[in-house]
Short mmCIF file of C-alpha atoms and ligand atoms in Angstrom, two decimals:
data_model
loop_
_atom_site.label_atom_id
_atom_site.label_comp_id
_atom_site.label_asym_id
_atom_site.label_seq_id
_atom_site.Cartn_x
_atom_site.Cartn_y
_atom_site.Cartn_z
CA MET A 26 -14.90 -49.67 24.86
CA ILE A 27 -18.61 -49.97 24.34
CA PRO A 28 -21.01 -47.64 22.54
CA ALA A 29 -23.31 -45.23 24.39
CA PRO A 30 -26.77 -46.72 25.00
CA PHE A 31 -29.14 -46.95 22.04
CA THR A 32 -32.23 -48.86 21.04
CA TYR A 33 -31.67 -51.75 18.65
CA THR A 34 -34.28 -52.56 16.04
CA ARG A 35 -34.11 -55.01 13.18
CA ALA A 36 -35.71 -54.78 9.75
CA ALA A 37 -36.62 -57.90 7.81
CA SER A 38 -37.38 -56.07 4.56
CA VAL A 39 -36.69 -52.81 2.75
CA ASP A 40 -40.22 -51.60 3.51
CA GLU A 41 -39.77 -52.30 7.18
CA ALA A 42 -36.39 -50.53 7.23
CA LEU A 43 -37.92 -47.41 5.66
CA GLU A 44 -40.78 -47.47 8.13
CA LEU A 45 -38.43 -47.83 11.10
CA ALA A 46 -36.39 -44.94 9.72
CA VAL A 47 -39.46 -42.72 9.65
CA GLN A 48 -40.31 -43.71 13.23
CA GLY A 49 -36.70 -43.25 14.39
CA GLY A 50 -36.37 -39.80 12.86
CA GLU A 51 -33.13 -37.86 12.86
CA ASP A 52 -31.38 -39.85 15.54
CA ALA A 53 -31.79 -43.24 13.88
CA LYS A 54 -29.09 -44.87 11.78
CA PHE A 55 -29.01 -47.92 9.55
CA LEU A 56 -26.61 -50.65 10.64
CA ALA A 57 -25.31 -52.88 7.82
CA GLY A 58 -22.07 -54.75 8.59
CA GLY A 59 -21.26 -52.29 11.36
CA HIS A 60 -17.58 -52.14 10.45
CA SER A 61 -17.53 -48.39 10.06
CA LEU A 62 -20.40 -47.44 12.33
CA LEU A 63 -19.64 -49.55 15.42
CA PRO A 64 -16.00 -48.37 15.70
CA LEU A 65 -17.27 -44.77 15.50
CA MET A 66 -19.91 -45.47 18.14
CA LYS A 67 -17.33 -47.01 20.47
CA LEU A 68 -15.29 -43.83 20.18
CA ARG A 69 -18.52 -41.85 20.75
CA LEU A 70 -17.93 -40.05 17.46
CA ALA A 71 -21.39 -41.31 16.49
CA VAL A 72 -24.17 -41.51 19.09
CA PRO A 73 -27.37 -42.60 17.35
CA GLU A 74 -30.38 -43.15 19.60
CA THR A 75 -31.74 -45.94 17.45
CA LEU A 76 -30.02 -48.48 15.25
CA ILE A 77 -31.98 -50.11 12.46
CA ASP A 78 -30.21 -53.37 11.66
CA ILE A 79 -30.59 -53.96 7.92
CA GLY A 80 -27.97 -56.73 7.91
CA ARG A 81 -30.51 -59.51 7.48
CA ILE A 82 -32.46 -58.08 4.57
CA GLY A 83 -31.75 -61.04 2.30
CA GLU A 84 -33.40 -59.34 -0.70
CA LEU A 85 -30.50 -56.84 -0.76
CA SER A 86 -27.70 -59.39 -1.01
CA TYR A 87 -27.09 -60.51 -4.60
CA ILE A 88 -24.82 -60.17 -7.62
CA ALA A 89 -26.50 -60.62 -11.00
CA GLU A 90 -26.44 -59.70 -14.66
CA GLN A 91 -29.28 -57.55 -16.03
CA ASP A 92 -29.59 -55.83 -19.44
CA GLY A 93 -25.87 -55.41 -20.09
CA HIS A 94 -25.31 -54.29 -16.50
CA ILE A 95 -24.07 -55.98 -13.39
CA VAL A 96 -26.32 -55.31 -10.41
CA ILE A 97 -25.17 -55.76 -6.84
CA GLY A 98 -27.39 -55.59 -3.76
CA ALA A 99 -26.21 -53.02 -1.22
CA LEU A 100 -25.89 -55.63 1.52
CA THR A 101 -23.53 -57.87 -0.42
CA SER A 102 -20.42 -58.43 1.68
CA HIS A 103 -16.94 -57.43 0.54
CA ASP A 104 -16.07 -61.13 0.73
CA ALA A 105 -18.90 -62.11 -1.62
CA VAL A 106 -17.89 -59.36 -4.07
CA ALA A 107 -14.24 -60.46 -3.94
CA ARG A 108 -15.08 -64.13 -4.53
CA SER A 109 -17.82 -63.72 -7.15
CA GLY A 110 -17.08 -65.60 -10.36
CA LEU A 111 -19.35 -63.26 -12.32
CA LEU A 112 -17.51 -60.18 -11.06
CA GLY A 113 -14.15 -61.91 -11.52
CA SER A 114 -14.88 -62.19 -15.24
CA GLU A 115 -17.02 -59.08 -15.87
CA LEU A 116 -15.71 -56.53 -13.34
CA PRO A 117 -12.34 -57.79 -12.13
CA LEU A 118 -11.43 -54.28 -10.92
CA LEU A 119 -14.25 -54.36 -8.38
CA ALA A 120 -13.67 -57.96 -7.30
CA HIS A 121 -9.96 -57.32 -6.82
CA ALA A 122 -10.44 -54.05 -4.93
CA ALA A 123 -13.03 -55.64 -2.61
CA GLY A 124 -10.42 -58.29 -1.78
CA GLN A 125 -8.07 -55.48 -0.69
CA VAL A 126 -10.48 -54.08 1.92
CA GLY A 127 -9.23 -54.63 5.47
CA ASP A 128 -8.74 -58.28 6.40
CA PRO A 129 -10.86 -61.44 6.00
CA GLN A 130 -12.86 -60.76 9.18
CA VAL A 131 -13.70 -57.23 8.00
CA ARG A 132 -14.67 -58.54 4.56
CA HIS A 133 -16.97 -61.16 6.08
CA ARG A 134 -19.02 -58.43 7.79
CA GLY A 135 -18.57 -55.21 5.80
CA THR A 136 -20.88 -54.50 2.88
CA ILE A 137 -20.46 -52.65 -0.40
CA GLY A 138 -23.47 -50.44 0.38
CA GLY A 139 -22.09 -49.58 3.81
CA SER A 140 -18.74 -48.60 2.36
CA LEU A 141 -20.35 -46.32 -0.24
CA ALA A 142 -22.86 -44.78 2.19
CA HIS A 143 -20.09 -44.15 4.72
CA ALA A 144 -18.13 -42.25 2.03
CA ASP A 145 -14.71 -42.31 3.64
CA PRO A 146 -12.36 -40.75 1.05
CA ALA A 147 -9.72 -43.29 2.12
CA ALA A 148 -12.01 -46.25 1.32
CA ASP A 149 -11.34 -48.41 -1.70
CA LEU A 150 -14.75 -49.01 -3.24
CA PRO A 151 -16.06 -45.44 -3.72
CA ALA A 152 -13.26 -44.60 -6.18
CA VAL A 153 -13.70 -47.95 -7.89
CA ILE A 154 -17.41 -47.52 -8.55
CA LEU A 155 -16.69 -43.97 -9.75
CA ALA A 156 -14.16 -45.35 -12.25
CA LEU A 157 -16.73 -47.92 -13.36
CA GLY A 158 -19.42 -45.29 -14.00
CA ALA A 159 -21.88 -46.96 -11.63
CA THR A 160 -25.37 -45.78 -10.77
CA LEU A 161 -26.58 -46.00 -7.18
CA VAL A 162 -30.19 -46.99 -6.67
CA THR A 163 -31.91 -45.82 -3.51
CA ARG A 164 -35.29 -46.12 -1.83
CA GLY A 165 -36.79 -43.59 0.49
CA ALA A 166 -40.15 -42.72 1.94
CA SER A 167 -40.94 -40.76 -1.24
CA GLY A 168 -39.85 -43.41 -3.73
CA SER A 169 -36.84 -44.62 -5.63
CA ARG A 170 -33.93 -42.62 -7.11
CA GLU A 171 -31.01 -43.41 -9.39
CA ILE A 172 -27.90 -41.38 -8.62
CA PRO A 173 -24.79 -41.44 -10.84
CA ALA A 174 -21.67 -42.20 -8.80
CA GLY A 175 -20.25 -38.83 -9.83
CA ASP A 176 -23.12 -37.06 -8.03
CA PHE A 177 -23.24 -39.34 -4.99
CA PHE A 178 -20.14 -38.35 -3.01
CA LEU A 179 -20.56 -34.79 -1.79
CA ASP A 180 -17.91 -34.32 0.90
CA LEU A 181 -16.04 -36.06 3.69
CA PHE A 182 -18.46 -38.76 4.96
CA GLU A 183 -21.29 -36.99 3.13
CA THR A 184 -23.39 -38.40 0.31
CA ALA A 185 -26.49 -37.51 -1.68
CA LEU A 186 -28.53 -39.92 0.50
CA ARG A 187 -31.34 -38.14 2.32
CA PRO A 188 -32.17 -38.91 5.93
CA GLY A 189 -33.91 -42.28 6.11
CA GLU A 190 -33.07 -43.11 2.50
CA LEU A 191 -31.67 -46.56 1.86
CA LEU A 192 -29.05 -47.42 -0.74
CA THR A 193 -30.41 -50.61 -2.28
CA GLU A 194 -28.41 -51.44 -5.40
CA ILE A 195 -25.25 -50.63 -7.29
CA ARG A 196 -25.72 -50.88 -11.05
CA ILE A 197 -22.60 -51.02 -13.19
CA PRO A 198 -22.43 -51.02 -17.00
CA LYS A 199 -20.20 -53.77 -18.36
CA PRO A 200 -17.00 -52.02 -19.39
CA HIS A 201 -16.19 -51.79 -23.12
CA VAL A 202 -12.47 -51.43 -22.54
CA THR A 203 -11.17 -54.30 -20.51
CA GLY A 204 -7.81 -53.08 -19.16
CA TRP A 205 -7.96 -52.35 -15.44
CA SER A 206 -5.75 -51.82 -12.42
CA TYR A 207 -6.09 -51.09 -8.74
CA GLN A 208 -3.09 -49.62 -6.95
CA LYS A 209 -3.35 -49.38 -3.17
CA PHE A 210 -0.41 -47.96 -1.27
CA THR A 211 -0.25 -48.83 2.42
CA LYS A 212 2.47 -49.22 5.02
CA ARG A 213 0.86 -52.26 6.69
CA GLY A 214 -1.37 -54.89 5.12
CA ILE A 215 -4.53 -54.07 7.02
CA ASP A 216 -4.43 -50.30 6.54
CA TRP A 217 -6.56 -47.97 4.48
CA ALA A 218 -4.90 -46.60 1.35
CA ILE A 219 -2.51 -43.71 1.92
CA VAL A 220 -3.25 -43.13 -1.76
CA GLY A 221 -5.05 -45.45 -4.15
CA VAL A 222 -5.71 -45.43 -7.89
CA ALA A 223 -8.39 -47.22 -9.88
CA VAL A 224 -8.14 -47.55 -13.65
CA GLN A 225 -10.75 -49.00 -15.98
CA GLY A 226 -10.04 -48.39 -19.64
CA GLY A 227 -9.64 -44.62 -19.97
CA SER A 228 -11.23 -43.89 -16.62
CA VAL A 229 -8.86 -43.01 -13.76
CA THR A 230 -9.92 -42.23 -10.18
CA LEU A 231 -8.09 -41.48 -6.95
CA VAL A 232 -8.49 -42.68 -3.35
CA ASN A 233 -7.61 -40.34 -0.46
CA MET A 234 -6.56 -37.36 -2.58
CA GLY A 235 -9.38 -35.07 -1.43
CA SER A 236 -12.58 -35.05 0.60
CA THR A 237 -14.30 -37.39 -1.87
CA PRO A 238 -13.08 -39.96 -4.38
CA LEU A 239 -11.77 -37.94 -7.32
CA ARG A 240 -11.64 -38.38 -11.05
CA ALA A 241 -8.16 -37.67 -12.42
CA GLY A 242 -9.61 -35.63 -15.28
CA ALA A 243 -6.35 -34.19 -16.58
CA VAL A 244 -4.85 -37.69 -16.79
CA GLU A 245 -7.92 -39.02 -18.60
CA ARG A 246 -7.80 -36.21 -21.14
CA ALA A 247 -4.09 -36.70 -21.76
CA VAL A 248 -4.57 -40.45 -22.28
CA ALA A 249 -7.52 -39.80 -24.61
CA ALA A 250 -5.35 -37.37 -26.59
CA GLY A 251 -2.74 -40.08 -27.06
CA SER A 252 -0.05 -38.95 -24.57
CA GLU A 253 2.60 -41.36 -23.42
CA LEU A 254 1.29 -42.97 -20.24
CA ARG A 255 4.14 -41.59 -18.11
CA ASP A 256 3.45 -38.07 -19.39
CA ALA A 257 -0.27 -38.46 -18.73
CA ALA A 258 0.45 -39.67 -15.18
CA ALA A 259 2.39 -36.48 -14.47
CA HIS A 260 -1.02 -34.72 -14.28
CA ALA A 261 -2.30 -37.04 -11.53
CA ALA A 262 -2.23 -34.54 -8.67
CA GLU A 263 -3.84 -31.66 -10.60
CA GLY A 264 -6.97 -30.39 -8.94
CA THR A 265 -6.55 -32.58 -5.84
CA SER A 266 -6.44 -31.54 -2.18
CA PRO A 267 -4.93 -34.50 -0.34
CA PRO A 268 -4.91 -34.67 3.45
CA ASP A 269 -1.80 -33.90 5.44
CA ASP A 270 -1.59 -36.47 8.24
CA LEU A 271 0.67 -38.89 10.08
CA ASN A 272 0.78 -41.20 7.07
CA GLY A 273 2.09 -38.55 4.74
CA GLY A 274 2.10 -34.89 3.83
CA ARG A 275 0.50 -33.31 0.81
CA ALA A 276 3.59 -33.34 -1.39
CA TYR A 277 4.21 -36.99 -0.55
CA ARG A 278 0.66 -37.92 -1.53
CA GLU A 279 0.90 -35.91 -4.75
CA HIS A 280 4.07 -37.78 -5.62
CA LEU A 281 2.42 -41.10 -4.78
CA ALA A 282 -0.55 -40.25 -6.98
CA ARG A 283 1.74 -39.64 -9.98
CA VAL A 284 3.70 -42.84 -9.39
CA LEU A 285 0.61 -44.99 -8.78
CA VAL A 286 -1.29 -43.57 -11.76
CA ALA A 287 1.69 -44.39 -13.98
CA ARG A 288 1.78 -47.95 -12.62
CA GLY A 289 -1.98 -48.26 -12.93
CA LEU A 290 -2.09 -47.06 -16.53
CA GLU A 291 0.71 -49.41 -17.49
CA GLU A 292 -0.85 -52.38 -15.77
CA ALA A 293 -4.24 -51.62 -17.32
CA ARG A 294 -2.69 -51.39 -20.78
CA SER A 295 -0.92 -54.72 -20.27
CA ARG A 296 -4.29 -56.28 -19.47
CA SER A 297 -6.28 -54.82 -22.34
CA MET B 26 -33.11 -57.19 24.72
CA LYS B 27 -33.11 -60.97 24.84
CA VAL B 28 -30.36 -62.55 22.76
CA THR B 29 -30.44 -66.27 22.03
CA LEU B 30 -27.65 -67.94 20.13
CA THR B 31 -25.88 -71.25 19.83
CA ALA B 32 -22.36 -71.20 21.22
CA ASN B 33 -20.25 -74.29 20.58
CA GLY B 34 -23.40 -76.32 20.07
CA SER B 35 -25.25 -75.22 23.22
CA GLU B 36 -28.04 -72.70 23.31
CA VAL B 37 -27.30 -69.58 25.34
CA ALA B 38 -30.02 -67.04 26.09
CA ALA B 39 -29.57 -63.86 28.10
CA GLU B 40 -31.22 -60.52 28.64
CA VAL B 41 -28.56 -57.92 27.82
CA GLU B 42 -28.30 -54.23 27.02
CA ASP B 43 -28.83 -53.51 23.32
CA ARG B 44 -25.29 -52.16 23.10
CA THR B 45 -23.65 -55.39 24.32
CA LEU B 46 -20.81 -56.51 22.08
CA LEU B 47 -20.69 -60.15 21.04
CA VAL B 48 -17.35 -60.69 22.76
CA HIS B 49 -18.79 -59.54 26.09
CA PHE B 50 -21.87 -61.70 25.59
CA LEU B 51 -19.63 -64.72 25.03
CA ARG B 52 -17.35 -64.00 27.98
CA ASP B 53 -19.91 -62.76 30.51
CA ALA B 54 -23.24 -64.35 29.56
CA ALA B 55 -22.02 -67.60 28.02
CA GLY B 56 -18.98 -67.98 30.30
CA LEU B 57 -16.72 -68.66 27.35
CA THR B 58 -13.66 -66.73 28.45
CA ALA B 59 -11.06 -68.11 26.05
CA THR B 60 -11.81 -65.37 23.52
CA ASN B 61 -9.71 -62.35 24.46
CA VAL B 62 -10.24 -58.65 24.00
CA GLY B 63 -6.98 -57.14 22.82
CA CYS B 64 -7.25 -53.78 21.10
CA ASP B 65 -11.00 -53.27 21.33
CA THR B 66 -10.74 -51.34 18.04
CA SER B 67 -11.17 -54.05 15.36
CA SER B 68 -7.45 -54.20 14.68
CA CYS B 69 -5.78 -57.10 16.51
CA GLY B 70 -8.02 -60.10 15.86
CA ALA B 71 -7.66 -61.52 19.40
CA CYS B 72 -11.46 -61.59 19.66
CA THR B 73 -11.97 -63.59 16.44
CA VAL B 74 -14.73 -66.22 16.59
CA LEU B 75 -16.80 -67.94 13.92
CA LEU B 76 -20.27 -66.54 13.29
CA ASP B 77 -22.22 -68.96 11.11
CA GLY B 78 -18.95 -70.53 10.06
CA ARG B 79 -17.03 -67.40 9.13
CA SER B 80 -14.41 -65.50 11.10
CA VAL B 81 -15.52 -62.19 12.62
CA LYS B 82 -14.02 -59.81 15.14
CA SER B 83 -16.46 -60.20 18.03
CA CYS B 84 -15.53 -56.78 19.48
CA THR B 85 -17.09 -55.24 16.35
CA VAL B 86 -20.33 -57.22 16.23
CA LEU B 87 -23.28 -56.56 18.50
CA ALA B 88 -24.65 -59.55 20.39
CA ALA B 89 -27.97 -58.49 18.88
CA GLN B 90 -26.55 -58.91 15.37
CA ALA B 91 -25.59 -62.50 16.24
CA ASP B 92 -29.03 -63.27 17.73
CA GLY B 93 -30.17 -66.63 16.34
CA GLY B 94 -26.70 -67.35 14.97
CA GLU B 95 -24.18 -70.08 15.54
CA ILE B 96 -20.95 -69.18 17.26
CA THR B 97 -17.82 -71.25 17.53
CA THR B 98 -15.03 -70.22 19.89
CA VAL B 99 -11.74 -71.99 20.46
CA GLU B 100 -13.39 -73.90 23.34
CA GLY B 101 -15.66 -75.55 20.78
CA LEU B 102 -12.97 -76.97 18.51
CA ALA B 103 -11.83 -80.11 20.28
CA ALA B 104 -13.79 -83.34 19.80
CA PRO B 105 -16.10 -84.40 22.66
CA ASP B 106 -13.46 -86.93 23.78
CA GLY B 107 -10.98 -84.10 24.15
CA GLU B 108 -8.97 -84.79 21.00
CA MET B 109 -7.70 -81.49 19.71
CA HIS B 110 -8.65 -79.99 16.37
CA PRO B 111 -5.92 -80.39 13.69
CA VAL B 112 -5.21 -76.65 13.82
CA GLN B 113 -4.72 -76.81 17.60
CA THR B 114 -2.46 -79.85 17.24
CA ALA B 115 -0.42 -78.07 14.57
CA PHE B 116 -0.08 -74.93 16.72
CA ARG B 117 1.29 -77.06 19.55
CA ALA B 118 3.60 -79.11 17.35
CA GLU B 119 5.04 -76.08 15.54
CA HIS B 120 5.39 -73.87 18.64
CA ALA B 121 3.02 -71.34 17.11
CA LEU B 122 2.40 -69.57 20.42
CA GLN B 123 4.34 -68.07 23.26
CA CYS B 124 2.22 -66.03 25.68
CA GLY B 125 -0.94 -67.37 24.03
CA PHE B 126 -2.91 -64.13 24.13
CA CYS B 127 -3.47 -63.96 20.39
CA THR B 128 -3.94 -67.72 20.05
CA PRO B 129 -7.71 -68.21 20.50
CA GLY B 130 -8.38 -65.58 17.82
CA MET B 131 -5.51 -66.73 15.63
CA VAL B 132 -6.71 -70.34 15.66
CA MET B 133 -10.27 -69.32 14.76
CA ALA B 134 -9.02 -67.13 11.90
CA VAL B 135 -7.05 -70.14 10.65
CA VAL B 136 -10.05 -72.48 10.91
CA SER B 137 -12.05 -69.99 8.81
CA LEU B 138 -9.20 -69.64 6.30
CA LEU B 139 -8.87 -73.41 5.83
CA ALA B 140 -12.62 -73.76 5.37
CA GLU B 141 -12.43 -71.23 2.53
CA ASN B 142 -9.09 -72.31 1.11
CA PRO B 143 -8.06 -75.83 2.17
CA ASP B 144 -4.76 -75.71 0.30
CA PRO B 145 -3.26 -72.25 0.88
CA THR B 146 0.20 -71.15 -0.20
CA GLU B 147 2.48 -69.51 2.35
CA ASP B 148 1.55 -66.18 0.79
CA ASP B 149 -2.17 -66.93 1.13
CA VAL B 150 -1.65 -67.70 4.81
CA ARG B 151 0.24 -64.49 5.53
CA THR B 152 -2.37 -62.41 3.70
CA ALA B 153 -5.28 -64.16 5.38
CA LEU B 154 -3.81 -63.46 8.83
CA GLU B 155 -3.37 -59.73 8.18
CA GLY B 156 -6.05 -58.98 10.74
CA ASN B 157 -4.46 -61.00 13.57
CA LEU B 158 -1.56 -59.51 15.45
CA CYS B 159 0.92 -61.50 17.52
CA ARG B 160 3.44 -59.68 19.68
CA CYS B 161 5.50 -62.76 20.52
CA THR B 162 6.15 -65.28 17.80
CA GLY B 163 7.21 -63.23 14.81
CA TYR B 164 4.58 -65.20 12.85
CA HIS B 165 6.90 -67.73 11.18
CA ASN B 166 5.83 -70.62 13.39
CA ILE B 167 2.19 -69.67 13.03
CA VAL B 168 2.48 -69.79 9.26
CA ARG B 169 4.30 -73.14 9.53
CA ALA B 170 1.51 -74.49 11.74
CA VAL B 171 -1.18 -73.43 9.28
CA LEU B 172 0.64 -75.10 6.40
CA ALA B 173 1.13 -78.24 8.53
CA ALA B 174 -2.55 -78.32 9.47
CA ALA B 175 -3.51 -77.90 5.81
CA SER B 176 -1.20 -80.62 4.55
CA GLY B 177 -2.19 -82.96 7.38
CA ARG B 178 -5.71 -82.81 6.07
CA ARG B 179 -4.90 -83.45 2.46
CA PRO B 180 -4.89 -87.06 1.36
CA SER B 181 -1.24 -87.76 0.46
C1 FAD C 29 -10.14 -53.03 10.86
C2 FAD C 29 -10.85 -52.42 9.69
C3 FAD C 29 -10.16 -52.22 8.51
C4 FAD C 29 -10.79 -51.67 7.40
N1 FAD C 29 -10.06 -51.49 6.27
C5 FAD C 29 -10.66 -50.93 5.19
C6 FAD C 29 -9.93 -50.75 3.97
O1 FAD C 29 -8.75 -51.10 3.87
N2 FAD C 29 -10.57 -50.17 2.93
C7 FAD C 29 -11.89 -49.80 3.00
O2 FAD C 29 -12.41 -49.32 2.01
N3 FAD C 29 -12.60 -49.98 4.12
C8 FAD C 29 -12.02 -50.53 5.21
N4 FAD C 29 -12.76 -50.71 6.36
C9 FAD C 29 -14.18 -50.27 6.39
C10 FAD C 29 -15.08 -51.40 5.88
O3 FAD C 29 -14.97 -51.50 4.49
C11 FAD C 29 -16.55 -51.19 6.24
O4 FAD C 29 -17.13 -52.43 6.14
C12 FAD C 29 -17.36 -50.32 5.35
O5 FAD C 29 -16.76 -49.07 5.24
C13 FAD C 29 -18.74 -50.09 5.94
O6 FAD C 29 -19.62 -51.11 5.59
P1 FAD C 29 -20.59 -51.72 6.68
O7 FAD C 29 -21.50 -52.64 5.96
O8 FAD C 29 -19.79 -52.30 7.77
O9 FAD C 29 -21.42 -50.44 7.12
P2 FAD C 29 -21.88 -49.89 8.55
O10 FAD C 29 -20.73 -49.67 9.43
O11 FAD C 29 -22.99 -50.73 9.06
O12 FAD C 29 -22.50 -48.48 8.09
C14 FAD C 29 -21.68 -47.41 7.68
C15 FAD C 29 -22.54 -46.19 7.41
O13 FAD C 29 -23.33 -46.36 6.24
C16 FAD C 29 -24.72 -46.32 6.54
N5 FAD C 29 -25.32 -47.40 5.72
C17 FAD C 29 -24.90 -48.68 5.65
N6 FAD C 29 -25.59 -49.36 4.72
C18 FAD C 29 -26.47 -48.48 4.18
C19 FAD C 29 -27.45 -48.57 3.15
N7 FAD C 29 -27.66 -49.72 2.48
N8 FAD C 29 -28.17 -47.46 2.86
C20 FAD C 29 -27.97 -46.30 3.52
N9 FAD C 29 -27.04 -46.14 4.49
C21 FAD C 29 -26.30 -47.22 4.82
C22 FAD C 29 -24.83 -46.54 8.03
O14 FAD C 29 -25.97 -45.90 8.57
C23 FAD C 29 -23.54 -45.89 8.52
O15 FAD C 29 -23.68 -44.51 8.61
C24 FAD C 29 -12.16 -51.28 7.47
C25 FAD C 29 -12.87 -51.49 8.65
C26 FAD C 29 -12.24 -52.05 9.76
C27 FAD C 29 -13.02 -52.24 11.02
S1 FES C 30 -10.15 -56.96 20.36
FE1 FES C 30 -11.36 -57.22 18.60
S2 FES C 30 -9.94 -56.87 17.02
FE2 FES C 30 -8.73 -56.47 18.79
S1 FES C 31 1.71 -65.63 21.38
FE1 FES C 31 1.83 -63.81 22.50
S2 FES C 31 0.68 -62.45 21.25
FE2 FES C 31 0.84 -64.18 20.02
#
């Protein structure tokens, strides 16, 4: 399987990427690690006319501390996120979840920005950055924007990014409450989550329980009101609309969400 | 477009279609046919090679993305005098292959693993090989070979 023909271009800087995007127009797409886009192109589910390879923009690959926040360049690989000492101590939820993405080969190529921009509701990192209250920094032809994670994911594979707009940085406040957990339920090691749960302090989010990553608001409110964790977890499926597919039906996913939220809350408490 | 890369220490340059996948560049332009295409869908790991020292699935990388890079395939592991790489020796000694289809990719995934984690536990090995499927061996001998290769390298 090979993709349909396209024109390959490569950007050496953010400015060049934005310029190429303007030239390429509607049928151009950014290529980061290619581990979501190339499989889609091989299946001809995506047929861009132009690819703008942003994979070598070194200025977008970093993990640093800045004014009480952790900042991560959009082109930082899953592997670098998973192995970062800074993230291991300051944002262990993110480092751990990045280490759960795919397999080592996928983590060597795939990037955090690509995963967020792709916005697959079954992906691990969108729900994690939602739980962490991150802000996404973008650059487009008309300037820079800061988008809260809660406003970034609009629908299945749809984000607030405008055509030609580049996600450049993920900015995450250092959490005040340290307890965290990531629960990923799969049948085989390499798979995407059938359901996943991210917990950071009192923040609880769900993977693959709707068309975007979801906040388990009813659980969060119950925990904040002092409910027993198991009782709070019973609210996990409220307001969700999980997919019904070969990996599991709706009721099965709702059950999984309750079980995994209970495990996640308990593990987070044990770590706080 | 023209793609120039280093494959197993030799420069390879070829004019290819922009959509050429790295695995096809290696097999067809560089003549390095040890690397297999198994699933073609990023799942099986048969096409694993090292790109700048790290394991990648070459069916999911464009040749253009590897332009200027350094590739190592299983053909590039043995020493110039033909002495096999410790991972190859361990695979042979531990019977870590049967039909051999997965082996070129499996060996490269292991070389990358041991570069990142020279002293893995059995659990580390099984997790690190999640992206490499073998239909023959049942994996136990592969895991044994990796542990043997790792311990063979450690000073005792
Ligand atoms: C075998 C396999 C298993 C996987 N398993 C998992 C898993 O378990 N969990 C999981 O979460 N993911 C999984 N993935 C997906 C993986 O995490 C991808 O790496 C990631 O989703 C996309 O990142 P990328 O850098 O490869 O992006 P690309 O594929 O290059 O791009 C994806 C999309 O985002 C756009 N884009 C990329 N970067 C930017 C940017 N900076 N600004 C604006 N737009 C951008 C592209 O135009 C494209 O539309 C798996 C992938 C494979 C092949
Ligand atoms: S052929 Fe590349 S992963 Fe199977
Ligand atoms: S030895 Fe046959 S697939 Fe692994």
